[in-house]
Amino acid sequence: MKEEEALKQRTSLLRQPKAVWAVAFACVISFMGIGLVDPILPAIASQLHASPSQVSLLFTSYLLVTGFVMFFTALFLVRIGAKWTLLLGHLYYCLFCFRRYLFNNFGMINTVLTKAVCDGLSAC
């Protein structure tokens, strides 16, 4: 009987490691961000002179690229550490912003996807 209770306590949904709670919290914040941006997509479409489906595709691409880069950020994190991974992501972001400042003909799709890469690198 005691083994059964011990097993029940260990497999409880609320008794998870801190890493599981951190990932769950990050997912909630991510979905909140999606819910925040989704209502303004028509306004973004009108400013870009694009159809709503094109803007939705751009937003989806942004999320997919960010998630894809986050996957590889874990490899950087294991090899060079969290501090250097964050510094690398922020350095890339600063270089991208400087390039955007110098050459203003960068294009919206390139800007959004490069921002996604920067977000993915900085997300450790």
mmCIF file of N, CA and C in Angstrom:
data_model
loop_
_atom_site.group_PDB
_atom_site.id
_atom_site.type_symbol
_atom_site.label_atom_id
_atom_site.label_comp_id
_atom_site.label_asym_id
_atom_site.label_seq_id
_atom_site.Cartn_x
_atom_site.Cartn_y
_atom_site.Cartn_z
ATOM 1 N N MET A 1 0.815 -1.193 0.000
ATOM 2 C CA MET A 1 0.000 0.000 0.000
ATOM 3 C C MET A 1 0.864 1.265 0.000
ATOM 4 N N LYS A 2 1.964 1.231 0.757
ATOM 5 C CA LYS A 2 2.835 2.403 0.815
ATOM 6 C C LYS A 2 3.529 2.639 -0.518
ATOM 7 N N GLU A 3 3.894 1.563 -1.224
ATOM 8 C CA GLU A 3 4.523 1.706 -2.532
ATOM 9 C C GLU A 3 3.575 2.375 -3.515
ATOM 10 N N GLU A 4 2.320 2.021 -3.428
ATOM 11 C CA GLU A 4 1.311 2.597 -4.321
ATOM 12 C C GLU A 4 1.153 4.094 -4.063
ATOM 13 N N GLU A 5 1.147 4.511 -2.803
ATOM 14 C CA GLU A 5 1.035 5.924 -2.467
ATOM 15 C C GLU A 5 2.286 6.688 -2.881
ATOM 16 N N ALA A 6 3.452 6.074 -2.684
ATOM 17 C CA ALA A 6 4.703 6.718 -3.082
ATOM 18 C C ALA A 6 4.748 6.915 -4.595
ATOM 19 N N LEU A 7 4.310 5.912 -5.335
ATOM 20 C CA LEU A 7 4.268 6.017 -6.791
ATOM 21 C C LEU A 7 3.288 7.099 -7.226
ATOM 22 N N LYS A 8 2.171 7.192 -6.543
ATOM 23 C CA LYS A 8 1.166 8.194 -6.855
ATOM 24 C C LYS A 8 1.711 9.602 -6.611
ATOM 25 N N GLN A 9 2.484 9.779 -5.525
ATOM 26 C CA GLN A 9 3.061 11.088 -5.230
ATOM 27 C C GLN A 9 4.117 11.469 -6.268
ATOM 28 N N ARG A 10 4.933 10.521 -6.691
ATOM 29 C CA ARG A 10 5.990 10.817 -7.662
ATOM 30 C C ARG A 10 5.431 11.131 -9.040
ATOM 31 N N THR A 11 4.301 10.550 -9.390
ATOM 32 C CA THR A 11 3.741 10.755 -10.721
ATOM 33 C C THR A 11 2.655 11.821 -10.744
ATOM 34 N N SER A 12 2.552 12.588 -9.703
ATOM 35 C CA SER A 12 1.562 13.651 -9.662
ATOM 36 C C SER A 12 1.873 14.711 -10.719
ATOM 37 N N LEU A 13 0.838 15.259 -11.302
ATOM 38 C CA LEU A 13 0.996 16.266 -12.336
ATOM 39 C C LEU A 13 1.662 17.532 -11.796
ATOM 40 N N LEU A 14 1.388 17.868 -10.554
ATOM 41 C CA LEU A 14 1.925 19.102 -9.994
ATOM 42 C C LEU A 14 3.343 18.956 -9.453
ATOM 43 N N ARG A 15 3.835 17.765 -9.321
ATOM 44 C CA ARG A 15 5.193 17.536 -8.800
ATOM 45 C C ARG A 15 6.156 17.318 -9.964
ATOM 46 N N GLN A 16 6.490 18.398 -10.631
ATOM 47 C CA GLN A 16 7.378 18.357 -11.788
ATOM 48 C C GLN A 16 8.678 19.101 -11.461
ATOM 49 N N PRO A 17 9.761 18.778 -12.153
ATOM 50 C CA PRO A 17 11.006 19.525 -11.962
ATOM 51 C C PRO A 17 10.846 20.981 -12.398
ATOM 52 N N LYS A 18 11.738 21.829 -11.926
ATOM 53 C CA LYS A 18 11.656 23.261 -12.252
ATOM 54 C C LYS A 18 11.779 23.513 -13.749
ATOM 55 N N ALA A 19 12.557 22.691 -14.440
ATOM 56 C CA ALA A 19 12.717 22.874 -15.886
ATOM 57 C C ALA A 19 11.387 22.700 -16.618
ATOM 58 N N VAL A 20 10.572 21.768 -16.167
ATOM 59 C CA VAL A 20 9.258 21.553 -16.795
ATOM 60 C C VAL A 20 8.378 22.778 -16.599
ATOM 61 N N TRP A 21 8.403 23.346 -15.403
ATOM 62 C CA TRP A 21 7.612 24.548 -15.137
ATOM 63 C C TRP A 21 8.123 25.738 -15.953
ATOM 64 N N ALA A 22 9.444 25.833 -16.127
ATOM 65 C CA ALA A 22 10.006 26.923 -16.924
ATOM 66 C C ALA A 22 9.566 26.831 -18.381
ATOM 67 N N VAL A 23 9.574 25.627 -18.937
ATOM 68 C CA VAL A 23 9.139 25.440 -20.321
ATOM 69 C C VAL A 23 7.645 25.724 -20.451
ATOM 70 N N ALA A 24 6.860 25.277 -19.490
ATOM 71 C CA ALA A 24 5.416 25.538 -19.523
ATOM 72 C C ALA A 24 5.138 27.039 -19.466
ATOM 73 N N PHE A 25 5.873 27.746 -18.612
ATOM 74 C CA PHE A 25 5.696 29.199 -18.506
ATOM 75 C C PHE A 25 6.094 29.887 -19.814
ATOM 76 N N ALA A 26 7.194 29.435 -20.429
ATOM 77 C CA ALA A 26 7.622 30.012 -21.706
ATOM 78 C C ALA A 26 6.578 29.778 -22.795
ATOM 79 N N CYS A 27 5.944 28.618 -22.786
ATOM 80 C CA CYS A 27 4.892 28.334 -23.775
ATOM 81 C C CYS A 27 3.685 29.243 -23.571
ATOM 82 N N VAL A 28 3.320 29.457 -22.325
ATOM 83 C CA VAL A 28 2.185 30.350 -22.034
ATOM 84 C C VAL A 28 2.489 31.762 -22.518
ATOM 85 N N ILE A 29 3.682 32.254 -22.220
ATOM 86 C CA ILE A 29 4.059 33.600 -22.652
ATOM 87 C C ILE A 29 4.093 33.680 -24.182
ATOM 88 N N SER A 30 4.575 32.628 -24.831
ATOM 89 C CA SER A 30 4.619 32.603 -26.291
ATOM 90 C C SER A 30 3.220 32.682 -26.887
ATOM 91 N N PHE A 31 2.303 31.901 -26.342
ATOM 92 C CA PHE A 31 0.929 31.948 -26.850
ATOM 93 C C PHE A 31 0.260 33.284 -26.554
ATOM 94 N N MET A 32 0.618 33.910 -25.443
ATOM 95 C CA MET A 32 0.090 35.246 -25.160
ATOM 96 C C MET A 32 0.595 36.231 -26.208
ATOM 97 N N GLY A 33 1.862 36.087 -26.616
ATOM 98 C CA GLY A 33 2.418 36.948 -27.651
ATOM 99 C C GLY A 33 1.722 36.763 -28.981
ATOM 100 N N ILE A 34 1.409 35.519 -29.312
ATOM 101 C CA ILE A 34 0.683 35.249 -30.553
ATOM 102 C C ILE A 34 -0.704 35.889 -30.485
ATOM 103 N N GLY A 35 -1.367 35.764 -29.357
ATOM 104 C CA GLY A 35 -2.690 36.357 -29.189
ATOM 105 C C GLY A 35 -2.661 37.872 -29.221
ATOM 106 N N LEU A 36 -1.534 38.451 -28.838
ATOM 107 C CA LEU A 36 -1.395 39.901 -28.863
ATOM 108 C C LEU A 36 -1.200 40.416 -30.282
ATOM 109 N N VAL A 37 -0.439 39.690 -31.094
ATOM 110 C CA VAL A 37 -0.125 40.143 -32.448
ATOM 111 C C VAL A 37 -1.243 39.816 -33.438
ATOM 112 N N ASP A 38 -1.927 38.717 -33.238
ATOM 113 C CA ASP A 38 -2.931 38.261 -34.198
ATOM 114 C C ASP A 38 -3.990 39.320 -34.531
ATOM 115 N N PRO A 39 -4.545 40.052 -33.571
ATOM 116 C CA PRO A 39 -5.571 41.046 -33.937
ATOM 117 C C PRO A 39 -5.044 42.219 -34.762
ATOM 118 N N ILE A 40 -3.746 42.496 -34.720
ATOM 119 C CA ILE A 40 -3.244 43.647 -35.480
ATOM 120 C C ILE A 40 -2.679 43.250 -36.842
ATOM 121 N N LEU A 41 -2.805 41.987 -37.219
ATOM 122 C CA LEU A 41 -2.307 41.558 -38.531
ATOM 123 C C LEU A 41 -2.974 42.296 -39.699
ATOM 124 N N PRO A 42 -4.290 42.580 -39.658
ATOM 125 C CA PRO A 42 -4.868 43.352 -40.766
ATOM 126 C C PRO A 42 -4.260 44.751 -40.910
ATOM 127 N N ALA A 43 -3.938 45.390 -39.795
ATOM 128 C CA ALA A 43 -3.307 46.712 -39.865
ATOM 129 C C ALA A 43 -1.899 46.607 -40.450
ATOM 130 N N ILE A 44 -1.190 45.559 -40.073
ATOM 131 C CA ILE A 44 0.148 45.339 -40.636
ATOM 132 C C ILE A 44 0.044 45.066 -42.133
ATOM 133 N N ALA A 45 -0.971 44.305 -42.534
ATOM 134 C CA ALA A 45 -1.162 44.001 -43.957
ATOM 135 C C ALA A 45 -1.414 45.266 -44.759
ATOM 136 N N SER A 46 -2.197 46.172 -44.225
ATOM 137 C CA SER A 46 -2.478 47.404 -44.974
ATOM 138 C C SER A 46 -1.235 48.281 -45.080
ATOM 139 N N GLN A 47 -0.408 48.308 -44.039
ATOM 140 C CA GLN A 47 0.816 49.116 -44.101
ATOM 141 C C GLN A 47 1.852 48.514 -45.059
ATOM 142 N N LEU A 48 1.869 47.194 -45.177
ATOM 143 C CA LEU A 48 2.819 46.538 -46.074
ATOM 144 C C LEU A 48 2.275 46.391 -47.487
ATOM 145 N N HIS A 49 1.017 46.779 -47.691
ATOM 146 C CA HIS A 49 0.334 46.593 -48.976
ATOM 147 C C HIS A 49 0.367 45.112 -49.367
ATOM 148 N N ALA A 50 0.000 44.281 -48.418
ATOM 149 C CA ALA A 50 0.002 42.839 -48.628
ATOM 150 C C ALA A 50 -1.373 42.289 -48.270
ATOM 151 N N SER A 51 -1.647 41.113 -48.754
ATOM 152 C CA SER A 51 -2.923 40.480 -48.407
ATOM 153 C C SER A 51 -2.823 39.913 -46.984
ATOM 154 N N PRO A 52 -3.958 39.710 -46.322
ATOM 155 C CA PRO A 52 -3.921 39.129 -44.973
ATOM 156 C C PRO A 52 -3.248 37.756 -44.929
ATOM 157 N N SER A 53 -3.413 36.979 -45.996
ATOM 158 C CA SER A 53 -2.775 35.656 -45.999
ATOM 159 C C SER A 53 -1.254 35.773 -46.090
ATOM 160 N N GLN A 54 -0.763 36.772 -46.807
ATOM 161 C CA GLN A 54 0.685 36.971 -46.889
ATOM 162 C C GLN A 54 1.264 37.378 -45.536
ATOM 163 N N VAL A 55 0.552 38.220 -44.818
ATOM 164 C CA VAL A 55 1.024 38.645 -43.498
ATOM 165 C C VAL A 55 0.952 37.480 -42.518
ATOM 166 N N SER A 56 -0.094 36.675 -42.616
ATOM 167 C CA SER A 56 -0.171 35.485 -41.760
ATOM 168 C C SER A 56 0.977 34.526 -42.043
ATOM 169 N N LEU A 57 1.320 34.373 -43.317
ATOM 170 C CA LEU A 57 2.450 33.526 -43.681
ATOM 171 C C LEU A 57 3.758 34.096 -43.146
ATOM 172 N N LEU A 58 3.907 35.405 -43.202
ATOM 173 C CA LEU A 58 5.103 36.052 -42.659
ATOM 174 C C LEU A 58 5.205 35.829 -41.152
ATOM 175 N N PHE A 59 4.096 35.977 -40.454
ATOM 176 C CA PHE A 59 4.070 35.768 -39.003
ATOM 177 C C PHE A 59 4.354 34.310 -38.660
ATOM 178 N N THR A 60 3.785 33.387 -39.417
ATOM 179 C CA THR A 60 4.044 31.965 -39.198
ATOM 180 C C THR A 60 5.508 31.638 -39.462
ATOM 181 N N SER A 61 6.069 32.213 -40.516
ATOM 182 C CA SER A 61 7.488 31.997 -40.814
ATOM 183 C C SER A 61 8.365 32.507 -39.681
ATOM 184 N N TYR A 62 7.990 33.655 -39.135
ATOM 185 C CA TYR A 62 8.736 34.213 -38.010
ATOM 186 C C TYR A 62 8.745 33.232 -36.834
ATOM 187 N N LEU A 63 7.586 32.681 -36.507
ATOM 188 C CA LEU A 63 7.509 31.742 -35.385
ATOM 189 C C LEU A 63 8.273 30.452 -35.670
ATOM 190 N N LEU A 64 8.175 29.947 -36.885
ATOM 191 C CA LEU A 64 8.874 28.705 -37.234
ATOM 192 C C LEU A 64 10.394 28.892 -37.212
ATOM 193 N N VAL A 65 10.877 29.993 -37.765
ATOM 194 C CA VAL A 65 12.322 30.238 -37.770
ATOM 195 C C VAL A 65 12.824 30.430 -36.345
ATOM 196 N N THR A 66 12.072 31.145 -35.529
ATOM 197 C CA THR A 66 12.470 31.326 -34.135
ATOM 198 C C THR A 66 12.554 29.983 -33.421
ATOM 199 N N GLY A 67 11.560 29.135 -33.605
ATOM 200 C CA GLY A 67 11.583 27.817 -32.981
ATOM 201 C C GLY A 67 12.708 26.943 -33.493
ATOM 202 N N PHE A 68 12.975 27.002 -34.791
ATOM 203 C CA PHE A 68 14.048 26.220 -35.384
ATOM 204 C C PHE A 68 15.406 26.641 -34.833
ATOM 205 N N VAL A 69 15.628 27.941 -34.735
ATOM 206 C CA VAL A 69 16.905 28.434 -34.213
ATOM 207 C C VAL A 69 17.028 28.128 -32.722
ATOM 208 N N MET A 70 15.923 28.164 -31.997
ATOM 209 C CA MET A 70 15.967 27.820 -30.573
ATOM 210 C C MET A 70 16.436 26.391 -30.369
ATOM 211 N N PHE A 71 16.061 25.510 -31.286
ATOM 212 C CA PHE A 71 16.497 24.118 -31.194
ATOM 213 C C PHE A 71 18.020 24.039 -31.248
ATOM 214 N N PHE A 72 18.627 24.776 -32.168
ATOM 215 C CA PHE A 72 20.083 24.746 -32.289
ATOM 216 C C PHE A 72 20.782 25.599 -31.234
ATOM 217 N N THR A 73 20.050 26.527 -30.649
ATOM 218 C CA THR A 73 20.622 27.305 -29.551
ATOM 219 C C THR A 73 20.987 26.387 -28.392
ATOM 220 N N ALA A 74 20.227 25.331 -28.207
ATOM 221 C CA ALA A 74 20.543 24.376 -27.144
ATOM 222 C C ALA A 74 21.913 23.743 -27.373
ATOM 223 N N LEU A 75 22.283 23.498 -28.630
ATOM 224 C CA LEU A 75 23.602 22.957 -28.924
ATOM 225 C C LEU A 75 24.704 23.948 -28.557
ATOM 226 N N PHE A 76 24.485 25.226 -28.899
ATOM 227 C CA PHE A 76 25.439 26.260 -28.503
ATOM 228 C C PHE A 76 25.526 26.357 -26.985
ATOM 229 N N LEU A 77 24.381 26.273 -26.355
ATOM 230 C CA LEU A 77 24.320 26.411 -24.905
ATOM 231 C C LEU A 77 25.135 25.331 -24.214
ATOM 232 N N VAL A 78 25.049 24.117 -24.695
ATOM 233 C CA VAL A 78 25.796 23.017 -24.087
ATOM 234 C C VAL A 78 27.289 23.173 -24.341
ATOM 235 N N ARG A 79 27.663 23.623 -25.530
ATOM 236 C CA ARG A 79 29.081 23.685 -25.890
ATOM 237 C C ARG A 79 29.795 24.924 -25.352
ATOM 238 N N ILE A 80 29.170 26.090 -25.438
ATOM 239 C CA ILE A 80 29.891 27.310 -25.043
ATOM 240 C C ILE A 80 29.313 27.985 -23.806
ATOM 241 N N GLY A 81 28.182 27.529 -23.310
ATOM 242 C CA GLY A 81 27.607 28.084 -22.092
ATOM 243 C C GLY A 81 26.544 29.138 -22.363
ATOM 244 N N ALA A 82 25.742 29.387 -21.345
ATOM 245 C CA ALA A 82 24.614 30.321 -21.484
ATOM 246 C C ALA A 82 25.089 31.754 -21.703
ATOM 247 N N LYS A 83 26.111 32.158 -20.979
ATOM 248 C CA LYS A 83 26.589 33.540 -21.082
ATOM 249 C C LYS A 83 27.061 33.853 -22.501
ATOM 250 N N TRP A 84 27.878 32.962 -23.080
ATOM 251 C CA TRP A 84 28.406 33.211 -24.407
ATOM 252 C C TRP A 84 27.326 33.063 -25.479
ATOM 253 N N THR A 85 26.357 32.198 -25.242
ATOM 254 C CA THR A 85 25.252 32.061 -26.197
ATOM 255 C C THR A 85 24.416 33.337 -26.231
ATOM 256 N N LEU A 86 24.122 33.883 -25.066
ATOM 257 C CA LEU A 86 23.379 35.152 -25.016
ATOM 258 C C LEU A 86 24.174 36.283 -25.658
ATOM 259 N N LEU A 87 25.471 36.340 -25.359
ATOM 260 C CA LEU A 87 26.301 37.379 -25.958
ATOM 261 C C LEU A 87 26.361 37.245 -27.474
ATOM 262 N N LEU A 88 26.455 36.020 -27.968
ATOM 263 C CA LEU A 88 26.457 35.782 -29.405
ATOM 264 C C LEU A 88 25.144 36.243 -30.039
ATOM 265 N N GLY A 89 24.025 35.912 -29.404
ATOM 266 C CA GLY A 89 22.720 36.339 -29.919
ATOM 267 C C GLY A 89 22.563 37.846 -29.932
ATOM 268 N N HIS A 90 22.988 38.491 -28.868
ATOM 269 C CA HIS A 90 22.878 39.950 -28.802
ATOM 270 C C HIS A 90 23.856 40.639 -29.751
ATOM 271 N N LEU A 91 25.041 40.069 -29.913
ATOM 272 C CA LEU A 91 26.000 40.628 -30.856
ATOM 273 C C LEU A 91 25.453 40.540 -32.282
ATOM 274 N N TYR A 92 24.890 39.395 -32.623
ATOM 275 C CA TYR A 92 24.289 39.236 -33.947
ATOM 276 C C TYR A 92 23.153 40.237 -34.139
ATOM 277 N N TYR A 93 22.363 40.429 -33.111
ATOM 278 C CA TYR A 93 21.252 41.383 -33.174
ATOM 279 C C TYR A 93 21.766 42.808 -33.382
ATOM 280 N N CYS A 94 22.814 43.186 -32.644
ATOM 281 C CA CYS A 94 23.378 44.534 -32.780
ATOM 282 C C CYS A 94 23.977 44.744 -34.168
ATOM 283 N N LEU A 95 24.682 43.740 -34.676
ATOM 284 C CA LEU A 95 25.243 43.845 -36.021
ATOM 285 C C LEU A 95 24.139 43.962 -37.069
ATOM 286 N N PHE A 96 23.062 43.209 -36.875
ATOM 287 C CA PHE A 96 21.934 43.297 -37.798
ATOM 288 C C PHE A 96 21.311 44.696 -37.757
ATOM 289 N N CYS A 97 21.115 45.236 -36.564
ATOM 290 C CA CYS A 97 20.535 46.582 -36.442
ATOM 291 C C CYS A 97 21.444 47.636 -37.068
ATOM 292 N N PHE A 98 22.757 47.487 -36.866
ATOM 293 C CA PHE A 98 23.704 48.431 -37.464
ATOM 294 C C PHE A 98 23.660 48.344 -38.986
ATOM 295 N N ARG A 99 23.594 47.125 -39.515
ATOM 296 C CA ARG A 99 23.493 46.957 -40.960
ATOM 297 C C ARG A 99 22.195 47.553 -41.493
ATOM 298 N N ARG A 100 21.130 47.351 -40.760
ATOM 299 C CA ARG A 100 19.834 47.920 -41.160
ATOM 300 C C ARG A 100 19.889 49.445 -41.145
ATOM 301 N N TYR A 101 20.622 50.017 -40.190
ATOM 302 C CA TYR A 101 20.762 51.464 -40.101
ATOM 303 C C TYR A 101 21.569 52.008 -41.287
ATOM 304 N N LEU A 102 22.646 51.312 -41.651
ATOM 305 C CA LEU A 102 23.492 51.783 -42.746
ATOM 306 C C LEU A 102 22.832 51.610 -44.107
ATOM 307 N N PHE A 103 22.224 50.461 -44.342
ATOM 308 C CA PHE A 103 21.615 50.160 -45.635
ATOM 309 C C PHE A 103 20.123 49.945 -45.406
ATOM 310 N N ASN A 104 19.345 50.952 -45.687
ATOM 311 C CA ASN A 104 17.924 50.905 -45.353
ATOM 312 C C ASN A 104 17.089 50.156 -46.383
ATOM 313 N N ASN A 105 17.710 49.494 -47.340
ATOM 314 C CA ASN A 105 16.972 48.777 -48.381
ATOM 315 C C ASN A 105 16.982 47.273 -48.112
ATOM 316 N N PHE A 106 16.662 46.875 -46.926
ATOM 317 C CA PHE A 106 16.844 45.498 -46.476
ATOM 318 C C PHE A 106 15.681 44.589 -46.851
ATOM 319 N N GLY A 107 14.486 45.115 -46.952
ATOM 320 C CA GLY A 107 13.332 44.300 -47.281
ATOM 321 C C GLY A 107 12.652 43.755 -46.040
ATOM 322 N N MET A 108 11.339 43.733 -46.060
ATOM 323 C CA MET A 108 10.567 43.352 -44.872
ATOM 324 C C MET A 108 10.740 41.877 -44.522
ATOM 325 N N ILE A 109 10.707 40.994 -45.511
ATOM 326 C CA ILE A 109 10.804 39.564 -45.209
ATOM 327 C C ILE A 109 12.174 39.240 -44.620
ATOM 328 N N ASN A 110 13.223 39.792 -45.205
ATOM 329 C CA ASN A 110 14.567 39.570 -44.680
ATOM 330 C C ASN A 110 14.680 40.121 -43.262
ATOM 331 N N THR A 111 14.066 41.253 -43.000
ATOM 332 C CA THR A 111 14.098 41.852 -41.666
ATOM 333 C C THR A 111 13.403 40.958 -40.651
ATOM 334 N N VAL A 112 12.225 40.477 -40.979
ATOM 335 C CA VAL A 112 11.460 39.662 -40.045
ATOM 336 C C VAL A 112 12.166 38.336 -39.772
ATOM 337 N N LEU A 113 12.671 37.688 -40.797
ATOM 338 C CA LEU A 113 13.315 36.399 -40.595
ATOM 339 C C LEU A 113 14.657 36.543 -39.869
ATOM 340 N N THR A 114 15.394 37.611 -40.133
ATOM 341 C CA THR A 114 16.635 37.834 -39.382
ATOM 342 C C THR A 114 16.324 38.150 -37.934
ATOM 343 N N LYS A 115 15.258 38.872 -37.686
ATOM 344 C CA LYS A 115 14.824 39.136 -36.300
ATOM 345 C C LYS A 115 14.456 37.825 -35.622
ATOM 346 N N ALA A 116 13.851 36.905 -36.334
ATOM 347 C CA ALA A 116 13.509 35.606 -35.766
ATOM 348 C C ALA A 116 14.761 34.838 -35.370
ATOM 349 N N VAL A 117 15.783 34.894 -36.208
ATOM 350 C CA VAL A 117 17.052 34.234 -35.873
ATOM 351 C C VAL A 117 17.650 34.860 -34.615
ATOM 352 N N CYS A 118 17.625 36.181 -34.540
ATOM 353 C CA CYS A 118 18.152 36.865 -33.353
ATOM 354 C C CYS A 118 17.378 36.481 -32.100
ATOM 355 N N ASP A 119 16.068 36.415 -32.202
ATOM 356 C CA ASP A 119 15.253 36.013 -31.055
ATOM 357 C C ASP A 119 15.541 34.583 -30.644
ATOM 358 N N GLY A 120 15.723 33.723 -31.611
ATOM 359 C CA GLY A 120 16.024 32.335 -31.296
ATOM 360 C C GLY A 120 17.376 32.174 -30.631
ATOM 361 N N LEU A 121 18.372 32.936 -31.075
ATOM 362 C CA LEU A 121 19.693 32.867 -30.448
ATOM 363 C C LEU A 121 19.691 33.450 -29.048
ATOM 364 N N SER A 122 18.857 34.437 -28.827
ATOM 365 C CA SER A 122 18.834 35.103 -27.519
ATOM 366 C C SER A 122 17.916 34.427 -26.525
ATOM 367 N N ALA A 123 17.319 33.327 -26.891
ATOM 368 C CA ALA A 123 16.269 32.743 -26.071
ATOM 369 C C ALA A 123 16.737 31.610 -25.177
ATOM 370 N N CYS A 124 17.934 31.665 -24.720
ATOM 371 C CA CYS A 124 18.356 30.602 -23.787
ATOM 372 C C CYS A 124 18.097 31.122 -22.418
#
